[in-house]
Tab-separated table of C-alpha atoms and ligand atoms in Angstrom:
chain	number	residue	atom	x	y	z
A	1	MET	CA	20.915	4.737	-9.980
A	2	TYR	CA	21.607	3.768	-5.980
A	3	VAL	CA	24.248	1.906	-4.455
A	4	LYS	CA	23.806	-1.650	-3.396
A	5	LEU	CA	24.427	-1.690	0.495
A	6	ASN	CA	25.156	-5.651	0.618
A	7	LYS	CA	28.306	-6.086	-1.314
A	8	TRP	CA	31.370	-6.477	0.747
A	9	ILE	CA	34.166	-3.622	-0.599
A	10	ASN	CA	37.627	-5.272	-1.265
A	11	PHE	CA	39.671	-3.461	-0.494
A	12	GLY	CA	42.550	-4.832	-2.172
A	13	ASP	CA	41.036	-3.745	-5.727
A	14	LEU	CA	40.921	-0.449	-3.992
A	15	SER	CA	44.476	-0.031	-3.029
A	16	LEU	CA	45.273	-0.797	-6.836
A	17	LYS	CA	43.092	2.055	-8.251
A	18	SER	CA	43.813	4.568	-5.165
A	19	THR	CA	40.389	5.904	-6.732
A	20	THR	CA	37.686	7.914	-4.299
A	21	MET	CA	34.696	6.071	-4.173
A	22	GLU	CA	31.493	7.306	-3.857
A	23	LEU	CA	30.009	6.931	-0.082
A	24	PRO	CA	27.043	4.322	-0.231
A	25	ILE	CA	23.849	5.451	1.343
A	26	ALA	CA	23.010	3.377	4.655
A	27	GLU	CA	19.620	3.324	6.478
A	28	SER	CA	18.617	7.169	7.837
A	29	TRP	CA	18.131	4.946	11.139
A	30	LYS	CA	19.689	2.971	14.070
A	31	ILE	CA	18.170	0.087	15.875
A	32	LYS	CA	17.650	0.204	19.506
A	33	MET	CA	14.824	-2.713	19.882
A	34	VAL	CA	14.798	-5.743	18.071
A	35	GLU	CA	12.581	-8.515	17.748
A	36	HIS	CA	13.400	-11.999	17.463
A	37	ILE	CA	12.376	-13.748	14.660
A	38	ARG	CA	12.660	-17.752	13.891
A	39	THR	CA	13.646	-19.704	10.851
A	40	SER	CA	12.156	-22.922	10.144
A	41	THR	CA	13.159	-26.254	7.854
A	42	ARG	CA	11.583	-26.654	4.713
A	43	GLU	CA	9.914	-30.126	6.323
A	44	GLU	CA	8.017	-27.702	8.914
A	45	ARG	CA	6.922	-25.481	6.521
A	46	GLU	CA	5.212	-28.127	4.499
A	47	GLN	CA	3.583	-28.996	7.329
A	48	TRP	CA	2.366	-25.997	8.419
A	49	ILE	CA	1.023	-25.035	4.887
A	50	LYS	CA	-0.679	-27.879	4.869
A	51	ASP	CA	-2.215	-27.419	7.910
A	52	ALA	CA	-3.480	-24.070	6.769
A	53	HIS	CA	-5.347	-25.249	3.836
A	54	TYR	CA	-2.642	-23.838	1.660
A	55	ASN	CA	-4.043	-20.186	2.478
A	56	LEU	CA	-1.121	-18.046	3.827
A	57	PHE	CA	-3.442	-15.880	5.867
A	58	GLN	CA	-4.344	-18.999	7.897
A	59	LEU	CA	-0.716	-19.348	8.678
A	60	PRO	CA	0.283	-18.551	12.553
A	61	ALA	CA	2.742	-15.397	11.826
A	62	ASP	CA	5.151	-17.388	14.267
A	63	GLN	CA	5.473	-19.828	11.297
A	64	VAL	CA	6.561	-16.511	8.981
A	65	TYR	CA	10.063	-16.051	9.076
A	66	ILE	CA	9.854	-12.863	6.746
A	67	ASP	CA	6.406	-11.441	6.046
A	68	CYS	CA	5.449	-9.454	3.216
A	69	LEU	CA	1.687	-9.640	3.490
A	70	THR	CA	1.436	-6.468	3.464
A	71	ASP	CA	2.965	-2.866	4.836
A	72	SER	CA	-0.303	-1.837	6.544
A	73	GLY	CA	-0.040	-1.456	10.321
A	74	THR	CA	3.381	-3.493	10.079
A	75	GLY	CA	5.862	-0.818	10.423
A	76	ALA	CA	8.298	0.121	13.188
A	77	MET	CA	7.614	2.859	15.233
A	78	SER	CA	10.614	5.373	16.429
A	79	ASP	CA	11.877	6.203	20.000
A	80	ARG	CA	10.137	9.107	19.665
A	81	GLN	CA	6.711	7.668	18.571
A	82	TRP	CA	6.751	5.306	21.732
A	83	ALA	CA	8.038	8.135	23.622
A	84	ALA	CA	4.803	9.863	22.414
A	85	LEU	CA	2.749	7.360	23.401
A	86	MET	CA	3.659	7.579	26.985
A	87	MET	CA	2.240	11.317	26.916
A	88	GLY	CA	-0.811	10.297	25.528
A	89	ASP	CA	-3.609	12.346	27.056
A	90	GLU	CA	-6.333	9.900	27.685
A	91	SER	CA	-9.277	12.413	28.083
A	92	TYR	CA	-12.837	11.229	26.503
A	93	ALA	CA	-13.322	14.807	25.606
A	94	GLY	CA	-10.883	17.699	24.310
A	95	SER	CA	-7.439	15.281	24.649
A	96	ARG	CA	-4.470	17.131	24.124
A	97	SER	CA	-2.995	14.321	22.270
A	98	PHE	CA	-5.926	15.329	19.589
A	99	TYR	CA	-4.909	18.828	19.493
A	100	GLU	CA	-1.163	17.978	18.860
A	101	LEU	CA	-2.311	15.319	16.092
A	102	LYS	CA	-4.589	18.002	14.527
A	103	ASP	CA	-1.900	20.472	14.674
A	104	VAL	CA	0.413	18.171	12.560
A	105	ILE	CA	-1.945	17.374	9.914
A	106	THR	CA	-3.308	21.267	9.352
A	107	ARG	CA	0.322	22.291	9.434
A	108	LEU	CA	0.632	19.289	6.635
A	109	THR	CA	-2.265	19.289	4.836
A	110	GLY	CA	-3.680	23.134	5.145
A	111	PHE	CA	-6.981	21.366	6.248
A	112	GLU	CA	-8.565	22.690	8.729
A	113	TYR	CA	-11.192	20.277	10.253
A	114	VAL	CA	-9.634	16.824	11.327
A	115	ILE	CA	-12.054	13.653	12.634
A	116	PRO	CA	-9.871	10.884	13.730
A	117	THR	CA	-11.038	7.341	13.001
A	118	HIS	CA	-9.689	4.019	13.728
A	119	GLN	CA	-8.695	3.257	10.604
A	120	GLY	CA	-8.535	4.137	6.864
A	121	ARG	CA	-11.766	2.611	5.881
A	122	ALA	CA	-13.878	3.453	9.184
A	123	ALA	CA	-12.755	7.440	7.521
A	124	GLU	CA	-14.477	6.373	4.252
A	125	ASN	CA	-17.406	4.608	5.838
A	126	VAL	CA	-18.184	8.264	8.146
A	127	LEU	CA	-17.388	10.662	5.345
A	128	PHE	CA	-19.048	9.014	2.363
A	129	SER	CA	-21.987	8.416	4.811
A	130	HIS	CA	-22.384	12.109	4.239
A	131	LEU	CA	-21.423	12.135	0.531
A	132	VAL	CA	-22.335	9.444	-1.372
A	133	LYS	CA	-26.070	8.575	-2.045
A	134	GLU	CA	-27.552	5.826	-4.516
A	135	GLY	CA	-27.511	6.163	-8.080
A	136	ASP	CA	-23.897	8.511	-7.473
A	137	ILE	CA	-20.851	8.458	-9.322
A	138	VAL	CA	-17.283	8.704	-7.669
A	139	PRO	CA	-14.859	8.513	-10.409
A	140	GLY	CA	-11.216	8.316	-9.558
A	141	ASN	CA	-8.129	6.240	-10.261
A	142	SER	CA	-8.211	2.559	-9.158
A	143	HIS	CA	-10.030	2.945	-6.215
A	144	PHE	CA	-9.011	0.694	-3.360
A	145	ASP	CA	-11.239	-2.312	-2.392
A	146	THR	CA	-12.375	-0.816	0.676
A	147	THR	CA	-12.996	2.310	-0.903
A	148	LYS	CA	-14.762	0.848	-3.800
A	149	GLY	CA	-16.585	-1.213	-1.107
A	150	HIS	CA	-17.902	1.885	0.613
A	151	ILE	CA	-19.032	3.274	-2.599
A	152	GLU	CA	-20.865	0.320	-4.086
A	153	SER	CA	-22.711	-0.791	-0.707
A	154	ARG	CA	-24.620	2.683	-1.270
A	155	LYS	CA	-25.411	1.507	-4.691
A	156	ALA	CA	-23.053	4.024	-6.345
A	157	THR	CA	-20.872	3.856	-8.933
A	158	ALA	CA	-16.882	3.536	-8.656
A	159	LEU	CA	-15.851	4.792	-12.063
A	160	ASP	CA	-11.865	3.859	-12.742
A	161	CYS	CA	-10.380	6.654	-14.836
A	162	THR	CA	-6.683	5.501	-14.370
A	163	ILE	CA	-4.676	5.784	-17.423
A	164	ASP	CA	-4.284	2.830	-20.003
A	165	GLU	CA	-0.756	2.224	-19.774
A	166	ALA	CA	-1.021	1.362	-15.638
A	167	LYS	CA	-2.065	-2.438	-17.317
A	168	ASN	CA	0.794	-2.882	-18.932
A	169	THR	CA	3.575	-4.472	-16.263
A	170	GLN	CA	6.407	-3.954	-18.308
A	171	LEU	CA	6.112	-0.195	-19.451
A	172	GLU	CA	7.998	2.285	-17.299
A	173	LEU	CA	6.376	5.755	-16.472
A	174	PRO	CA	7.684	7.939	-14.042
A	175	PHE	CA	3.979	8.539	-12.704
A	176	LYS	CA	1.864	5.135	-13.816
A	177	GLY	CA	-0.770	5.992	-11.126
A	178	ASN	CA	-2.074	9.088	-12.928
A	179	VAL	CA	-6.009	9.921	-13.741
A	180	ASP	CA	-6.772	9.444	-17.048
A	181	ILE	CA	-7.970	13.480	-18.181
A	182	ALA	CA	-9.957	12.599	-20.768
A	183	LYS	CA	-11.694	9.686	-18.728
A	184	LEU	CA	-12.339	11.877	-16.051
A	185	GLU	CA	-13.631	14.761	-17.911
A	186	LYS	CA	-15.742	12.543	-20.432
A	187	ALA	CA	-17.757	11.228	-16.914
A	188	LEU	CA	-18.053	15.057	-15.963
A	189	ALA	CA	-19.366	15.923	-18.973
A	190	GLU	CA	-22.088	13.055	-19.373
A	191	ASN	CA	-23.175	12.251	-15.787
A	192	GLY	CA	-21.494	15.407	-13.837
A	193	ASP	CA	-25.144	15.742	-12.161
A	194	LYS	CA	-24.179	12.259	-10.348
A	195	VAL	CA	-20.900	12.740	-9.706
A	196	ALA	CA	-20.583	13.077	-5.839
A	197	PHE	CA	-16.911	14.103	-5.611
A	198	ILE	CA	-13.699	12.878	-7.483
A	199	VAL	CA	-11.398	10.437	-5.456
A	200	VAL	CA	-7.361	10.318	-6.236
A	201	THR	CA	-5.702	7.710	-4.403
A	202	VAL	CA	-1.531	8.467	-3.898
A	203	THR	CA	0.102	6.821	-4.262
A	204	ASN	CA	-2.058	4.551	-6.634
A	205	ASN	CA	-2.047	1.202	-4.580
A	206	THR	CA	-4.050	-0.663	-6.960
A	207	ALA	CA	-2.017	-0.133	-9.837
A	208	GLY	CA	0.988	-1.283	-7.543
A	209	GLY	CA	2.131	1.564	-5.635
A	210	GLN	CA	2.339	3.838	-8.429
A	211	PRO	CA	2.821	7.470	-8.107
A	212	VAL	CA	0.453	10.347	-9.355
A	213	SER	CA	2.105	13.576	-10.345
A	214	MET	CA	1.327	16.986	-9.415
A	215	GLU	CA	0.870	18.239	-12.970
A	216	ASN	CA	-1.753	15.331	-12.663
A	217	LEU	CA	-3.043	16.521	-9.542
A	218	LYS	CA	-3.467	20.268	-11.023
A	219	GLU	CA	-5.484	18.625	-13.831
A	220	VAL	CA	-7.937	17.322	-11.973
A	221	ARG	CA	-8.423	20.520	-9.585
A	222	ARG	CA	-8.943	22.339	-13.134
A	223	VAL	CA	-11.464	19.701	-14.399
A	224	ALA	CA	-13.163	19.718	-10.889
A	225	ASP	CA	-13.376	23.131	-11.041
A	226	LYS	CA	-15.240	23.472	-14.522
A	227	TYR	CA	-17.517	21.003	-13.194
A	228	GLY	CA	-18.053	22.581	-9.467
A	229	LYS	CA	-16.870	19.201	-8.149
A	230	ARG	CA	-14.996	18.445	-4.984
A	231	VAL	CA	-11.872	16.282	-4.609
A	232	ILE	CA	-10.962	14.214	-2.157
A	233	LEU	CA	-6.962	12.470	-1.505
A	234	ASP	CA	-7.390	8.890	-0.357
A	235	SER	CA	-3.963	9.551	1.254
A	236	ALA	CA	-2.688	6.103	2.654
A	237	ARG	CA	0.634	6.970	0.945
A	238	PHE	CA	1.211	10.540	0.200
A	239	ALA	CA	4.325	10.985	1.781
A	240	GLU	CA	5.597	8.527	-0.588
A	241	ASN	CA	3.890	9.907	-3.153
A	242	ALA	CA	5.547	12.802	-2.902
A	243	TYR	CA	8.709	11.106	-2.557
A	244	PHE	CA	8.707	10.622	-6.248
A	245	ILE	CA	7.459	14.173	-7.040
A	246	LYS	CA	10.363	15.376	-5.395
A	247	THR	CA	12.731	12.359	-7.287
A	248	ARG	CA	10.880	12.149	-10.924
A	249	GLU	CA	8.973	15.249	-11.480
A	250	GLU	CA	10.570	18.365	-12.965
A	251	GLY	CA	10.780	21.678	-10.444
A	252	TYR	CA	10.692	19.667	-7.290
A	253	ALA	CA	14.193	18.598	-6.940
A	254	ASP	CA	14.829	21.418	-4.370
A	255	LYS	CA	11.496	21.317	-2.301
A	256	THR	CA	11.513	19.785	0.641
A	257	ILE	CA	8.383	16.525	1.227
A	258	LYS	CA	6.567	18.783	3.711
A	259	GLU	CA	5.949	21.586	0.963
A	260	ILE	CA	5.474	19.073	-1.560
A	261	ALA	CA	3.045	17.247	-0.093
A	262	ARG	CA	1.457	20.833	1.368
A	263	GLU	CA	0.950	21.460	-2.497
A	264	MET	CA	-0.757	18.259	-3.184
A	265	PHE	CA	-2.922	18.533	-0.641
A	266	SER	CA	-3.760	22.444	-1.772
A	267	TYR	CA	-5.502	20.802	-5.164
A	268	ALA	CA	-8.088	18.668	-2.847
A	269	ASP	CA	-10.840	19.397	-0.921
A	270	GLY	CA	-10.322	16.991	1.768
A	271	MET	CA	-8.649	13.517	2.155
A	272	THR	CA	-9.192	10.183	4.317
A	273	MET	CA	-6.400	8.197	5.486
A	274	SER	CA	-5.169	4.989	6.431
A	275	ALA	CA	-2.375	6.165	9.147
A	276	LYS	CA	-1.408	2.623	9.437
A	277	LYS	CA	0.332	3.349	5.824
A	278	ASP	CA	2.369	6.647	6.029
A	279	GLY	CA	1.491	7.467	9.465
A	280	ILE	CA	3.818	4.408	10.537
A	281	VAL	CA	1.479	3.402	13.326
A	282	ASN	CA	-0.530	0.192	13.892
A	283	MET	CA	-3.644	1.146	13.912
A	284	GLY	CA	-5.369	4.590	13.175
A	285	GLY	CA	-6.904	7.183	10.405
A	286	PHE	CA	-8.673	10.216	10.106
A	287	ILE	CA	-10.528	12.586	7.905
A	288	ALA	CA	-9.469	16.483	7.093
A	289	THR	CA	-10.965	18.904	5.240
A	290	ARG	CA	-11.258	22.567	4.092
A	291	HIS	CA	-14.965	22.387	4.219
A	292	GLU	CA	-17.069	23.366	7.333
A	293	ASP	CA	-19.959	21.828	5.947
A	294	TRP	CA	-18.140	18.658	4.836
A	295	TYR	CA	-17.134	18.033	8.884
A	296	GLU	CA	-20.285	19.185	10.159
A	297	GLY	CA	-21.999	16.410	7.602
A	298	ALA	CA	-19.027	13.715	8.747
A	299	LYS	CA	-19.649	14.641	12.584
A	300	LYS	CA	-22.937	13.080	12.656
A	301	TYR	CA	-21.667	10.049	11.545
A	302	CYS	CA	-18.137	9.886	13.353
A	303	ILE	CA	-20.415	9.804	16.954
A	304	PRO	CA	-22.380	6.493	16.220
A	305	PHE	CA	-19.543	4.732	14.345
A	306	GLU	CA	-16.797	5.895	15.774
A	307	GLY	CA	-16.671	7.648	19.002
A	308	TYR	CA	-16.703	10.984	20.172
A	309	LEU	CA	-15.250	13.903	17.981
A	310	THR	CA	-11.500	14.533	19.761
A	311	TYR	CA	-10.880	10.498	19.661
A	312	GLY	CA	-13.435	9.099	16.871
A	313	GLY	CA	-12.010	5.181	17.541
A	314	MET	CA	-8.220	6.099	18.474
A	315	ASN	CA	-6.624	6.027	21.718
A	316	GLY	CA	-4.953	9.564	23.395
A	317	ARG	CA	-1.798	7.695	22.740
A	318	ASP	CA	-1.930	6.242	19.457
A	319	MET	CA	-3.064	9.531	18.358
A	320	ALA	CA	0.300	10.963	20.220
A	321	ALA	CA	2.165	8.443	18.410
A	322	LEU	CA	0.669	9.028	14.751
A	323	ALA	CA	1.325	12.977	15.444
A	324	VAL	CA	5.052	12.237	15.652
A	325	GLY	CA	5.354	9.430	13.087
A	326	LEU	CA	3.523	12.016	10.293
A	327	ASP	CA	6.267	14.693	10.893
A	328	GLU	CA	8.761	12.010	10.699
A	329	ASN	CA	7.622	9.997	8.084
A	330	THR	CA	7.374	13.758	5.571
A	331	GLU	CA	11.264	14.041	6.112
A	332	PHE	CA	13.173	12.916	3.204
A	333	ASP	CA	15.836	10.648	4.793
A	334	ASN	CA	13.117	8.578	6.279
A	335	LEU	CA	11.583	8.020	2.978
A	336	ASP	CA	14.811	7.577	0.840
A	337	THR	CA	15.719	4.824	3.229
A	338	ARG	CA	12.311	2.926	2.247
A	339	ILE	CA	12.048	3.471	-1.123
A	340	ARG	CA	15.274	2.521	-1.947
A	341	GLN	CA	15.235	-0.849	0.025
A	342	VAL	CA	11.866	-0.896	-2.236
A	343	GLN	CA	14.320	-0.206	-5.166
A	344	TYR	CA	17.214	-2.571	-3.842
A	345	LEU	CA	14.931	-5.387	-3.822
A	346	ALA	CA	13.659	-4.829	-7.365
A	347	SER	CA	17.343	-4.593	-8.409
A	348	ARG	CA	18.044	-7.938	-7.182
A	349	LEU	CA	15.206	-9.397	-9.180
A	350	ASP	CA	16.408	-7.755	-12.067
A	351	GLU	CA	19.865	-9.608	-11.900
A	352	PHE	CA	17.733	-12.812	-11.736
A	353	GLY	CA	15.785	-12.148	-14.909
A	354	ILE	CA	12.333	-12.500	-12.469
A	355	PRO	CA	9.483	-10.121	-14.009
A	356	TYR	CA	7.531	-7.990	-11.703
A	357	GLN	CA	5.168	-5.002	-12.327
A	358	ARG	CA	7.505	-2.232	-13.207
A	359	PRO	CA	8.936	0.517	-12.359
A	360	VAL	CA	8.800	-0.753	-9.039
A	361	GLY	CA	6.431	1.303	-6.543
A	362	GLY	CA	6.299	2.880	-3.156
A	363	HIS	CA	5.459	-0.112	-0.907
A	364	ALA	CA	5.688	-3.183	-2.932
A	365	ILE	CA	6.704	-5.652	-5.619
A	366	PHE	CA	4.102	-7.528	-7.376
A	367	VAL	CA	5.478	-10.323	-9.242
A	368	ASP	CA	3.602	-11.066	-12.691
A	369	ALA	CA	3.318	-14.806	-12.024
A	370	GLY	CA	1.949	-15.411	-15.206
A	371	LEU	CA	5.164	-14.740	-16.770
A	372	VAL	CA	7.286	-17.256	-13.977
A	373	LEU	CA	4.926	-20.344	-13.737
A	374	THR	CA	4.241	-20.584	-17.497
A	375	LYS	CA	3.502	-24.382	-16.784
A	376	VAL	CA	0.432	-23.542	-14.853
A	377	PRO	CA	-2.963	-23.311	-15.661
A	378	LYS	CA	-4.458	-20.207	-14.830
A	379	GLU	CA	-7.558	-22.886	-13.710
A	380	GLU	CA	-4.876	-23.841	-10.786
A	381	PHE	CA	-3.780	-20.536	-9.829
A	382	PRO	CA	-0.157	-19.502	-10.771
A	383	ALA	CA	-0.189	-16.677	-8.376
A	384	GLN	CA	-1.142	-18.841	-5.445
A	385	THR	CA	1.304	-21.373	-6.247
A	386	LEU	CA	4.044	-19.007	-6.640
A	387	ALA	CA	3.522	-17.518	-2.993
A	388	ILE	CA	3.448	-21.143	-1.735
A	389	GLU	CA	6.408	-22.093	-3.203
A	390	LEU	CA	8.060	-19.002	-1.993
A	391	TYR	CA	6.710	-19.534	1.613
A	392	LYS	CA	8.305	-23.466	1.347
A	393	GLU	CA	11.689	-22.324	0.158
A	394	ALA	CA	11.980	-19.660	2.804
A	395	GLY	CA	9.286	-18.939	4.905
A	396	VAL	CA	8.652	-15.530	2.671
A	397	ARG	CA	5.022	-14.757	3.457
A	398	GLY	CA	3.710	-12.521	0.232
A	399	CYS	CA	0.295	-12.398	-0.716
A	400	GLU	CA	-1.773	-13.236	-3.819
A	401	ILE	CA	-3.198	-10.577	-5.853
A	402	GLY	CA	-4.860	-12.671	-8.463
A	403	TYR	CA	-7.853	-15.052	-9.736
A	404	ILE	CA	-8.782	-15.952	-5.884
A	405	LEU	CA	-8.802	-12.519	-4.753
A	406	ALA	CA	-10.718	-11.576	-7.905
A	407	ASP	CA	-13.886	-13.852	-6.811
A	408	ARG	CA	-16.356	-15.539	-8.873
A	409	ASP	CA	-18.542	-13.587	-11.395
A	410	PRO	CA	-22.005	-12.797	-9.451
A	411	VAL	CA	-23.676	-14.135	-11.984
A	412	THR	CA	-22.276	-16.947	-13.575
A	413	ARG	CA	-20.561	-18.237	-10.849
A	414	GLU	CA	-17.373	-18.725	-12.567
A	415	ASN	CA	-13.843	-17.916	-11.496
A	416	ARG	CA	-12.385	-14.429	-13.246
A	417	PHE	CA	-9.510	-14.956	-15.102
A	418	GLY	CA	-9.607	-11.775	-17.197
A	419	GLY	CA	-7.472	-9.345	-14.468
A	420	MET	CA	-3.815	-9.944	-13.937
A	421	ASP	CA	-2.260	-12.731	-11.521
A	422	LEU	CA	0.562	-11.260	-9.117
A	423	LEU	CA	2.443	-11.875	-6.331
A	424	ARG	CA	3.062	-8.947	-3.945
A	425	LEU	CA	5.380	-9.011	-1.719
A	426	CYS	CA	4.942	-5.473	0.644
A	427	ILE	CA	7.553	-4.299	2.384
A	428	ALA	CA	6.917	-3.051	5.939
A	429	ARG	CA	8.319	0.493	7.069
A	430	ARG	CA	12.120	0.026	9.391
A	431	VAL	CA	11.408	-3.656	9.999
A	432	TYR	CA	13.507	-5.420	7.700
A	433	THR	CA	17.213	-4.852	6.860
A	434	ASN	CA	18.599	-5.579	2.894
A	435	ASN	CA	19.913	-8.871	4.457
A	436	HIS	CA	16.417	-10.027	4.329
A	437	MET	CA	15.543	-8.475	1.186
A	438	ASP	CA	18.780	-10.903	-0.446
A	439	VAL	CA	16.939	-13.611	1.070
A	440	ILE	CA	13.212	-12.950	-0.546
A	441	ALA	CA	15.460	-12.568	-3.664
A	442	VAL	CA	17.630	-15.636	-3.782
A	443	ALA	CA	14.402	-17.469	-2.558
A	444	LEU	CA	12.740	-16.629	-5.461
A	445	LYS	CA	15.415	-17.169	-7.959
A	446	ASN	CA	15.464	-20.897	-6.220
A	447	VAL	CA	11.967	-21.016	-7.267
A	448	PHE	CA	11.999	-19.190	-10.387
A	449	ASP	CA	15.020	-21.469	-11.587
A	450	ARG	CA	12.606	-24.705	-11.022
A	451	ARG	CA	9.848	-23.147	-12.636
A	452	GLU	CA	10.150	-25.657	-15.728
A	453	SER	CA	9.137	-28.483	-13.303
A	454	ILE	CA	6.202	-26.341	-11.541
A	455	THR	CA	3.357	-27.825	-13.677
A	456	HIS	CA	0.540	-28.185	-11.183
A	457	GLY	CA	-1.070	-25.722	-8.763
A	458	TYR	CA	-4.347	-25.717	-6.709
A	459	LYS	CA	-7.631	-26.216	-6.609
A	460	ILE	CA	-10.315	-24.641	-4.230
A	461	VAL	CA	-12.247	-27.077	-1.461
A	462	TRP	CA	-14.044	-24.633	0.245
A	463	GLU	CA	-14.815	-21.129	-0.352
A	464	THR	CA	-16.788	-17.921	0.882
A	465	GLU	CA	-19.086	-16.247	-1.646
A	466	LEU	CA	-17.343	-12.812	-1.304
A	467	MET	CA	-13.410	-11.891	-0.609
A	468	ARG	CA	-12.685	-15.815	-0.261
A	469	HIS	CA	-9.510	-15.488	-0.315
A	470	PHE	CA	-8.987	-14.657	3.549
A	471	THR	CA	-10.492	-17.970	4.177
A	472	VAL	CA	-10.363	-20.121	1.220
A	473	GLN	CA	-9.309	-23.781	1.706
A	474	LEU	CA	-6.893	-25.549	-1.164
A	475	GLU	CA	-5.362	-28.637	-2.062
A	476	PRO	CA	-2.510	-29.584	-4.351
A	477	ILE	CA	-3.319	-31.049	-7.993
A	478	GLN	CA	-0.861	-33.932	-8.270
B	501	PLP	C1	-5.107	0.863	3.276
B	501	PLP	C2	-5.969	1.282	2.522
B	501	PLP	C3	-7.214	1.985	2.621
B	501	PLP	C4	-7.998	1.500	3.994
B	501	PLP	O1	-7.361	1.705	5.233
B	501	PLP	P1	-7.488	0.657	6.121
B	501	PLP	O2	-6.584	1.928	7.341
B	501	PLP	O3	-6.978	-0.334	6.155
B	501	PLP	O4	-9.080	0.343	6.945
B	501	PLP	C5	-7.615	2.831	1.836
B	501	PLP	N1	-7.582	3.302	0.906
B	501	PLP	C6	-5.590	2.744	0.534
B	501	PLP	C7	-5.319	3.495	-0.776
B	501	PLP	C8	-5.316	2.028	1.393
B	501	PLP	O5	-4.019	1.460	0.906
């Protein structure tokens, strides 16, 4: 259990009992620079969300009070990172900042070959251009949507081998992001010749930021070796995954995050990285591998797609800031502050009885909208309705991960209501305090308390064929 940071201590009671209290654990940083955020009135927000056609992506950020749309590229850099920016070397070829970044990555992962890219999907594009061919199969645990896109656009198949338990939102498991080894082995036994590589996403973003255990990574390695296959870690949140291994898996409590990360990568052949997550930079990514043949293959695509090999889409200063971010965010106290904040918000939702995907993951809370807005028919998009209600209530912007995001069936053109309908609230790294978490929690409670009176949702009046959630236009159903 963790200590609630926002309760005022009643010193009157304390003196009566004269017990020594356990000290609360506060943030591992203090604030040196602040950015003003603006509150607004419900009337303003009602007008703004109407102007945005009830699509939260269409809101100008100035109309948002607390932004939980994503944790990607929204983190706050440290003073050391800002200082590193000033020291960046902008040489076209052989930038010193590249070598600094490469050194940090090699130390953390053991991977000798590094190619910077402008973000995570670009790392996938470059490496998969070399590795994935038509007809291939890429098994893994819930591929992230851009990962899946880069596999499917090459007419290959992304085969989801996540454990079945991940689908049950109320089941509490320490490593709900794991690969189902039996499913993986079956895929390799039946279609081994078609498997290009195995991809393990740490933490498993699509399953709700759920971690993968070291035990599971070892097992994936064992099966991969048996069939002569290689393993890629989709590593956007590898440091958060290492934190969960340290705090939940037997035998790791006394290891440092850096030691754990190094062991995680020892079971892999390479990685793609979105540095916008655990690198705590606003833009950036990279590929790293231990294999020269992968490096040589990827090089050919880096130059035309991203840029020369020692910058690959990043500024020198951004590589310098990333080198520091990776080093800082593989220290326990930084991760502890972050994960505790997400867990703090979850504990407030527990207090109010608001159902979310359990246990809470590393970077976000996924509220189960179907269990909240039970009166809103699924054809009227309950999770989107909940997202709009939360925005109107307090200016908090979340993101629908549900029936709108699921797009239509490509053949029947019907909406797909088979999956989950969730409201995702991402927490940016080092940006908000627990008072902001309280605002989010209480705003959700207020909506939750009047859930019975919310009986209608929204209808789509304009949409694109693919990835409609970014631009969809909606109207309320009266
Ligand atoms: C964000 C993310 C990506 C893609 O990275 P971008 O930097 O957004 O291009 C890939 N995989 C996972 C698991 C991610 O979370």
